[in-house]
Amino acid sequence: MFESAEIGHFIDKETYDQEVPALREALLEAQYDLQQQKRCAVIVLINGIEGAGKGETVKLLNEWMDPRRIEVRTFDRQTDEELAHPPAWRYWRQLPAKGRMGVFFGNWYSQMLQGRVHGVFKNAVLDQAINGAERLEKMLSDEGALIFKFWFHLSKKQMKARLNALKDDPLHSWRISPLDWQQSQTYDKFVRYGERVIRRTSRDYAPWNIVEGVDPHYRSLTVGKILLEGMQAVLNSPKPRARASNFPPLPDIVDGLSLLDCLDLNKQLEKDDYQEQLITEQARLSGLMRDKRMRRHALITVFEGNDAAGKGGSIRRVAAALDPRQYNIVPIAAPSEDERAQPYLWRFWRQIPARGKFTIFDRSWYGRVLVERVEGFCTQADWMRAYGEINDFEEQLRDAGVIVVKFWLAIDKQTQLERFQAREEIPFKRFKITEEDWRNREKWELYRSAVCDMVDRTSTEIAPWTLVEANDKRWARVKVLRTINEALEAAFEKQDKRNKKSKK
Amino acid sequence: MFESAEIGHFIDKETYDQEVPALREALLEAQYDLQQQKRCAVIVLINGIEGAGKGETVKLLNEWMDPRRIEVRTFDRQTDEELAHPPAWRYWRQLPAKGRMGVFFGNWYSQMLQGRVHGVFKNAVLDQAINGAERLEKMLSDEGALIFKFWFHLSKKQMKARLNALKDDPLHSWRISPLDWQQSQTYDKFVRYGERVIRRTSRDYAPWNIVEGVDPHYRSLTVGKILLEGMQAVLNSPKPRARASNFPPLPDIVDGLSLLDCLDLNKQLEKDDYQEQLITEQARLSGLMRDKRMRRHALITVFEGNDAAGKGGSIRRVAAALDPRQYNIVPIAAPSEDERAQPYLWRFWRQIPARGKFTIFDRSWYGRVLVERVEGFCTQADWMRAYGEINDFEEQLRDAGVIVVKFWLAIDKQTQLERFQAREEIPFKRFKITEEDWRNREKWELYRSAVCDMVDRTSTEIAPWTLVEANDKRWARVKVLRTINEALEAAFEKQDKRNKKSKK
């Protein structure tokens, strides 16, 4: 795999000087066109052998192209803030928007390689990391990103020569790599596991390019031309990247019986019982959120439901139990321009709570498989793949200690009608009812099957859905609070058990 | 994930009897159309809880549809023959051809679930298996297969009731499941790991369908309708399943220097040296193939090269060292009709040697990225994904103990010309030269870059390419033999080391 990057590629200065001006101009133009058309985000991953010219190349790209549209990101040690979030969070928050280029130095590949080379884990775990990288890149690509992966290579001999040369160069001596690169065992391992990673993650939508790093002219021209051809290929392709799906739609339920039918929507609480139970559950939540064990967790609640099902009221009862510094309520409406320039999960990743914190989503990433599906804002292929992407997303949250509690607040059609009418009559509630609500109501059945598919495909042991009978608001509010409390307690107990085990 | 398959779905007999005739007719028609058009292979995977009606449903499908076009395959214990091959071999040899339906009972999912449930391995290994299943299904789907995955579900209570009922039924008592299903722990684990598997492998191109298994009417109608809608979706979609790629093509080498340029094609052997070395290497090969350690391995050699580079002659020198019962030479030409009705790797999977055996491929699966690429017999998206698919394939071989040795026999253009002319002059060699050879020669440069890309992307530590300087036939033949011998010795040594380690 690395053979042809050890044969001494070389471009003489004259040829180089001749070729560069045209290449620069073309790169600038492509960059400009991509930005004007907001066609896609360009993600450039920089990996490879120490001393093979990674830094120099990135520096040059910034000279050749318009650096205002390039974001160079280095990912070295995780910051405190990053450590308090799921591992992928640091990458999500640095994703370039459509029309821009992000150069990722020290990305997910460096992390997995370093872990494996230094024996932090074995191949099976490396393979899990590889799998995660594949899913991430597939999703980014499906969302329209153009991904370039460069491996800058040196043979072992070349690397040693290069590190020696740098040592004696006062301009570069600060760049001397960590000691371990000078050990030939590290090189061997790095190349061996590097090959495994490259082999498994070189896919048509995000292939690796292995670049011999010895000769700067060769290296620079190679990278420049690959970037140029890639960007031009996108610019010359018909827009948008059509992905006709001929996979069958999700099947209807043949006996028409859905989970929603099994709910007894008439469950209710008397006023006195409600008052008592509400206060009990709120006190319990307040205590749990202050529990020491919460420091190793974060909490996310997702509120979805029919229009007028009482999401707002439930959220207020949850919030009322807590210190405002502990939680953050995120209402989700149609995406902003900035958000539309990113993969759809991006705006949720930004709102992931740090450890110890609590985020309440009033509507959520499930918009993709609900409103976007029903209204045709995305293609069938898009919402079909979203189930898997969302499960991946929530699994990453869970792995990082985030407790995810998801509610669907269900009311029947008649109750909705009464609430809509009441809203129109009560002046201070009038802002809560719009034409759109009435239109959505006409699509009741479509939403209904979207909800059933959503629950079927995303209610997992990691993040189960709770269906809440919400014709009676009191019942719903208490059930919401109680479910959150039970989820917290279950997570804490699991943690206690794990601690006990590891103490043994 | 299983919630809505535990709510008591039910279809009354009257409705069922009303719906079945139309469904059957439509299924038959779809099946017929698919077969006539050879649109795609249909693969149906049957999994789920014991007693949930898997067998009954498959039986029914055979009644409803034309059973001559359905192949039901059960994969239970591996046969001796299967154990002597890589694990996926058993599935490959049972793949349905385009236009046919294969129902796989006890497939790759059952294997991984049983292993995990019975504690044979942990989650990291389960995830590797999951990953393997995903790659396999993605490839099958890219090659045009329509994949249905059914999970027949029962709640724990339902399962127990069902197993009890069956026990008392003389007609079915033979079907009583292995003891362990009656333990509720097994059920819990099976469902827990089942969810993990379903969550991660439910992709838009091969989604899982979870079917409640209690009521036979509901179960049967559900499966029938899902199959019907899926087949109709394919029949109604434009043909062929167009997958326009706007990924950039592979970059040219900017300094024009390729691995092939680094070969010293003039390397040669004097006749006497040749005779001596040839005999030495042949004797060595003969000994190695009879070595006891060969029983745990199989050997594959791949011969690719320029036309007239001497593949045939080299192969004869290898074969000459061996007992004809030990090896099998597989010449690869354009695929037959049967082969075209299968994924392109299928015809090679069929020829994988069992343990202790040796298969020589005269041309190979690399045709996909050589002739098919250059001649445009497949799309860019097809050959681009092939690099990864081939690496996966060879990794599976390696994991099963197969030693893969790959040769590219390289000659220069002048040497080829001389050999072509000689062939035309010598009567008994005239059959070896055709118009096509001359046409291929005009595409010398295209083949050249295809070869370089191939080596760059598929020369791995698992299965490295050996470039053979073949202007001198003697040199080439000895190098081929020596390389095979070294690969065998290296594999044997590795095995010795492993044995020593495990004895410690």
PDB file of N, CA and C in Angstrom, chain A residues 463-497:
ATOM      1  N   ALA A 463     -31.680   4.293  24.401  1.00  0.00           N
ATOM      2  CA  ALA A 463     -32.484   5.507  24.495  1.00  0.00           C
ATOM      3  C   ALA A 463     -33.914   5.167  24.091  1.00  0.00           C
ATOM      4  N   PRO A 464     -34.652   4.586  25.027  1.00  0.00           N
ATOM      5  CA  PRO A 464     -36.025   4.170  24.694  1.00  0.00           C
ATOM      6  C   PRO A 464     -36.976   5.365  24.604  1.00  0.00           C
ATOM      7  N   TRP A 465     -38.019   5.207  23.822  1.00  0.00           N
ATOM      8  CA  TRP A 465     -39.088   6.190  23.788  1.00  0.00           C
ATOM      9  C   TRP A 465     -40.072   5.912  24.913  1.00  0.00           C
ATOM     10  N   THR A 466     -40.608   6.955  25.503  1.00  0.00           N
ATOM     11  CA  THR A 466     -41.736   6.814  26.415  1.00  0.00           C
ATOM     12  C   THR A 466     -42.935   7.488  25.763  1.00  0.00           C
ATOM     13  N   LEU A 467     -43.991   6.711  25.545  1.00  0.00           N
ATOM     14  CA  LEU A 467     -45.215   7.287  24.997  1.00  0.00           C
ATOM     15  C   LEU A 467     -46.049   7.793  26.170  1.00  0.00           C
ATOM     16  N   VAL A 468     -46.440   9.041  26.118  1.00  0.00           N
ATOM     17  CA  VAL A 468     -47.132   9.648  27.252  1.00  0.00           C
ATOM     18  C   VAL A 468     -48.581   9.935  26.879  1.00  0.00           C
ATOM     19  N   GLU A 469     -49.516   9.370  27.660  1.00  0.00           N
ATOM     20  CA  GLU A 469     -50.934   9.624  27.445  1.00  0.00           C
ATOM     21  C   GLU A 469     -51.183  11.049  27.904  1.00  0.00           C
ATOM     22  N   ALA A 470     -51.526  11.953  26.980  1.00  0.00           N
ATOM     23  CA  ALA A 470     -51.494  13.374  27.327  1.00  0.00           C
ATOM     24  C   ALA A 470     -52.831  14.085  27.179  1.00  0.00           C
ATOM     25  N   ASN A 471     -53.940  13.308  27.046  1.00  0.00           N
ATOM     26  CA  ASN A 471     -55.239  13.982  27.039  1.00  0.00           C
ATOM     27  C   ASN A 471     -55.452  14.723  28.368  1.00  0.00           C
ATOM     28  N   ASP A 472     -54.965  14.113  29.430  1.00  0.00           N
ATOM     29  CA  ASP A 472     -54.999  14.777  30.727  1.00  0.00           C
ATOM     30  C   ASP A 472     -53.606  15.342  31.019  1.00  0.00           C
ATOM     31  N   LYS A 473     -53.533  16.661  31.102  1.00  0.00           N
ATOM     32  CA  LYS A 473     -52.219  17.287  31.255  1.00  0.00           C
ATOM     33  C   LYS A 473     -51.548  16.906  32.561  1.00  0.00           C
ATOM     34  N   ARG A 474     -52.368  16.724  33.603  1.00  0.00           N
ATOM     35  CA  ARG A 474     -51.776  16.386  34.908  1.00  0.00           C
ATOM     36  C   ARG A 474     -51.087  15.030  34.829  1.00  0.00           C
ATOM     37  N   TRP A 475     -51.802  14.077  34.279  1.00  0.00           N
ATOM     38  CA  TRP A 475     -51.218  12.735  34.139  1.00  0.00           C
ATOM     39  C   TRP A 475     -49.895  12.816  33.373  1.00  0.00           C
ATOM     40  N   ALA A 476     -49.921  13.562  32.281  1.00  0.00           N
ATOM     41  CA  ALA A 476     -48.740  13.641  31.418  1.00  0.00           C
ATOM     42  C   ALA A 476     -47.554  14.240  32.166  1.00  0.00           C
ATOM     43  N   ARG A 477     -47.796  15.315  32.876  1.00  0.00           N
ATOM     44  CA  ARG A 477     -46.680  16.001  33.540  1.00  0.00           C
ATOM     45  C   ARG A 477     -46.040  15.119  34.603  1.00  0.00           C
ATOM     46  N   VAL A 478     -46.880  14.437  35.349  1.00  0.00           N
ATOM     47  CA  VAL A 478     -46.322  13.572  36.394  1.00  0.00           C
ATOM     48  C   VAL A 478     -45.576  12.403  35.758  1.00  0.00           C
ATOM     49  N   LYS A 479     -46.127  11.847  34.687  1.00  0.00           N
ATOM     50  CA  LYS A 479     -45.455  10.707  34.038  1.00  0.00           C
ATOM     51  C   LYS A 479     -44.097  11.125  33.481  1.00  0.00           C
ATOM     52  N   VAL A 480     -44.051  12.320  32.922  1.00  0.00           N
ATOM     53  CA  VAL A 480     -42.780  12.817  32.377  1.00  0.00           C
ATOM     54  C   VAL A 480     -41.739  12.912  33.482  1.00  0.00           C
ATOM     55  N   LEU A 481     -42.122  13.578  34.568  1.00  0.00           N
ATOM     56  CA  LEU A 481     -41.159  13.754  35.663  1.00  0.00           C
ATOM     57  C   LEU A 481     -40.714  12.404  36.222  1.00  0.00           C
ATOM     58  N   ARG A 482     -41.677  11.523  36.405  1.00  0.00           N
ATOM     59  CA  ARG A 482     -41.345  10.233  37.004  1.00  0.00           C
ATOM     60  C   ARG A 482     -40.407   9.433  36.095  1.00  0.00           C
ATOM     61  N   THR A 483     -40.661   9.495  34.804  1.00  0.00           N
ATOM     62  CA  THR A 483     -39.812   8.757  33.871  1.00  0.00           C
ATOM     63  C   THR A 483     -38.374   9.274  33.903  1.00  0.00           C
ATOM     64  N   ILE A 484     -38.231  10.579  33.951  1.00  0.00           N
ATOM     65  CA  ILE A 484     -36.874  11.148  34.025  1.00  0.00           C
ATOM     66  C   ILE A 484     -36.189  10.665  35.296  1.00  0.00           C
ATOM     67  N   ASN A 485     -36.928  10.723  36.400  1.00  0.00           N
ATOM     68  CA  ASN A 485     -36.334  10.304  37.678  1.00  0.00           C
ATOM     69  C   ASN A 485     -35.900   8.838  37.645  1.00  0.00           C
ATOM     70  N   GLU A 486     -36.762   8.029  37.067  1.00  0.00           N
ATOM     71  CA  GLU A 486     -36.415   6.605  37.015  1.00  0.00           C
ATOM     72  C   GLU A 486     -35.192   6.360  36.140  1.00  0.00           C
ATOM     73  N   ALA A 487     -35.090   7.109  35.064  1.00  0.00           N
ATOM     74  CA  ALA A 487     -33.935   6.942  34.184  1.00  0.00           C
ATOM     75  C   ALA A 487     -32.654   7.347  34.908  1.00  0.00           C
ATOM     76  N   LEU A 488     -32.717   8.444  35.648  1.00  0.00           N
ATOM     77  CA  LEU A 488     -31.530   8.879  36.398  1.00  0.00           C
ATOM     78  C   LEU A 488     -31.149   7.834  37.434  1.00  0.00           C
ATOM     79  N   GLU A 489     -32.141   7.355  38.157  1.00  0.00           N
ATOM     80  CA  GLU A 489     -31.828   6.369  39.192  1.00  0.00           C
ATOM     81  C   GLU A 489     -31.236   5.092  38.592  1.00  0.00           C
ATOM     82  N   ALA A 490     -31.817   4.665  37.491  1.00  0.00           N
ATOM     83  CA  ALA A 490     -31.294   3.457  36.858  1.00  0.00           C
ATOM     84  C   ALA A 490     -29.841   3.661  36.437  1.00  0.00           C
ATOM     85  N   ALA A 491     -29.535   4.821  35.887  1.00  0.00           N
ATOM     86  CA  ALA A 491     -28.163   5.083  35.444  1.00  0.00           C
ATOM     87  C   ALA A 491     -27.216   5.121  36.643  1.00  0.00           C
ATOM     88  N   PHE A 492     -27.675   5.728  37.725  1.00  0.00           N
ATOM     89  CA  PHE A 492     -26.812   5.820  38.910  1.00  0.00           C
ATOM     90  C   PHE A 492     -26.545   4.430  39.482  1.00  0.00           C
ATOM     91  N   GLU A 493     -27.587   3.629  39.529  1.00  0.00           N
ATOM     92  CA  GLU A 493     -27.414   2.273  40.063  1.00  0.00           C
ATOM     93  C   GLU A 493     -26.436   1.460  39.230  1.00  0.00           C
ATOM     94  N   LYS A 494     -26.581   1.590  37.930  1.00  0.00           N
ATOM     95  CA  LYS A 494     -25.690   0.877  37.019  1.00  0.00           C
ATOM     96  C   LYS A 494     -24.246   1.288  37.291  1.00  0.00           C
ATOM     97  N   GLN A 495     -24.076   2.567  37.521  1.00  0.00           N
ATOM     98  CA  GLN A 495     -22.744   3.086  37.791  1.00  0.00           C
ATOM     99  C   GLN A 495     -22.206   2.548  39.115  1.00  0.00           C
ATOM    100  N   ASP A 496     -23.073   2.506  40.131  1.00  0.00           N
ATOM    101  CA  ASP A 496     -22.653   1.955  41.425  1.00  0.00           C
ATOM    102  C   ASP A 496     -22.167   0.527  41.264  1.00  0.00           C
ATOM    103  N   LYS A 497     -22.949  -0.240  40.514  1.00  0.00           N
ATOM    104  CA  LYS A 497     -22.583  -1.642  40.285  1.00  0.00           C
ATOM    105  C   LYS A 497     -21.237  -1.745  39.612  1.00  0.00           C
TER     106      LYS A 497
END
